[in-house]
Amino acid sequence: QVQLVESGGGLVQPGGSLRLSCAVSQNILMFYIMGWYRQAPGKQRELVASISSGSSTNYADSVKGRFTISRDNAKNTVYLQMNSLKAEDSAVYYCNGRRFSGDSWGQGTQVTVSS
């Protein structure tokens, strides 16, 4: 069974940066789209950014211009570079892989933006 493992979360001050990584245990190209979602306490999980197998990207309005999603197929890894972080970016961030047979999820990594 394919596994998605996130890393790179942590505590950062407002205005700071973090880079999240999502390592896929099998060929990442099995997923036609990879995405990063987040869920804050008491809120629904929301899409932050996605990238297709052809590297087309999509971003939530709240992160446009601050976050960048990218992928390295040779490393079976997807990244989320997060700059100019705000307190409202604090959440558990989840990696998602979508294929025709369904979705696969990572376990999540906590991002806390606080002074």
Coordinates of C-alpha atoms in Angstrom, one line a residue:
Q1 CA 0.0 0.0 0.0
V2 CA 1.3 3.4 -1.0
Q3 CA 2.4 5.7 1.9
L4 CA 2.6 9.5 2.0
V5 CA 4.9 10.9 4.7
E6 CA 5.0 14.6 5.4
S7 CA 7.8 16.5 7.1
G8 CA 9.0 20.0 7.7
G9 CA 6.3 21.4 10.0
G10 CA 7.1 23.3 13.1
L11 CA 6.9 26.6 15.0
V12 CA 7.7 29.8 13.1
Q13 CA 7.3 33.5 13.7
P14 CA 4.9 35.6 11.6
G15 CA 6.6 36.6 8.4
G16 CA 8.8 33.5 8.5
S17 CA 9.1 30.6 6.1
L18 CA 8.8 26.8 6.1
R19 CA 9.1 24.2 3.5
L20 CA 7.0 21.1 3.8
S21 CA 7.9 17.8 2.0
C22 CA 5.7 14.9 1.1
A23 CA 7.6 11.7 0.3
V24 CA 5.6 9.0 -1.6
S25 CA 6.6 5.4 -1.1
Q26 CA 5.9 4.4 -4.7
N27 CA 6.1 6.0 -8.1
I28 CA 4.5 9.5 -7.6
L29 CA 3.2 9.4 -11.2
M30 CA 0.5 6.9 -10.0
F31 CA -1.3 10.0 -8.8
Y32 CA -2.6 12.4 -11.5
I33 CA -2.7 15.2 -9.0
M34 CA -0.9 15.9 -5.7
G35 CA -2.2 18.4 -3.2
W36 CA -1.6 20.0 0.1
Y37 CA -4.6 20.5 2.4
R38 CA -4.8 22.0 5.9
Q39 CA -7.2 21.8 8.8
A40 CA -7.3 24.2 11.7
P41 CA -9.1 23.4 15.0
G42 CA -12.8 23.7 14.5
K43 CA -12.6 24.2 10.8
Q44 CA -13.0 22.1 7.8
R45 CA -10.1 20.7 5.8
E46 CA -9.3 23.0 2.9
L47 CA -7.2 22.7 -0.2
V48 CA -4.1 24.9 -0.1
A49 CA -2.4 24.0 -3.3
S50 CA -2.3 21.3 -5.9
I51 CA -0.1 20.2 -8.8
S52 CA -0.9 17.9 -11.6
S53 CA 1.3 15.3 -13.2
G54 CA 2.0 17.9 -15.9
S55 CA 3.0 20.4 -13.2
S56 CA -0.1 22.7 -13.6
T57 CA -0.7 24.4 -10.3
N58 CA -3.6 25.7 -8.4
Y59 CA -3.7 27.8 -5.2
A60 CA -6.2 28.9 -2.6
D61 CA -6.8 32.6 -2.8
S62 CA -5.5 33.0 0.8
V63 CA -2.0 31.7 -0.1
K64 CA -1.5 33.0 -3.6
G65 CA 1.8 34.9 -3.9
R66 CA 3.1 33.4 -0.6
F67 CA 3.1 29.6 -1.1
T68 CA 4.6 27.6 -3.9
I69 CA 3.9 23.9 -4.7
S70 CA 6.4 21.9 -6.6
R71 CA 7.3 18.3 -7.3
D72 CA 10.4 16.2 -8.0
N73 CA 9.3 13.1 -9.7
A74 CA 12.7 11.5 -9.5
K75 CA 12.5 11.7 -5.7
N76 CA 8.8 10.9 -5.6
T77 CA 8.4 14.0 -3.5
V78 CA 6.1 17.1 -3.4
Y79 CA 7.0 20.3 -1.7
L80 CA 5.2 23.3 -0.3
Q81 CA 7.3 26.4 0.2
M82 CA 5.5 28.7 2.5
N83 CA 6.7 32.3 2.8
S84 CA 5.3 35.4 4.7
L85 CA 3.5 33.1 7.1
K86 CA 0.6 34.4 9.1
A87 CA -1.0 33.3 12.3
E88 CA -4.0 32.2 10.2
D89 CA -1.8 29.7 8.4
S90 CA -1.5 27.7 11.6
A91 CA -3.0 24.2 11.0
V92 CA -2.2 20.6 10.4
Y93 CA -1.1 20.2 6.8
Y94 CA -1.9 17.1 4.9
C95 CA -0.4 15.7 1.7
N96 CA -2.9 14.1 -0.7
G97 CA -2.5 12.0 -3.8
R98 CA -5.4 11.5 -6.1
R99 CA -5.8 8.7 -8.6
F100 CA -8.8 7.2 -10.3
S101 CA -9.1 4.5 -7.6
G102 CA -9.3 7.1 -4.8
D103 CA -7.3 9.3 -2.6
S104 CA -4.3 8.7 -0.4
W105 CA -3.4 10.8 2.6
G106 CA -0.4 11.4 4.8
Q107 CA -0.6 11.6 8.6
G108 CA -0.2 15.4 8.7
T109 CA 2.4 17.8 10.0
Q110 CA 1.7 20.7 12.4
V111 CA 2.5 24.2 11.4
T112 CA 2.2 26.8 14.1
V113 CA 2.8 30.5 13.3
S114 CA 3.2 32.5 16.5
S115 CA 5.4 35.1 18.1

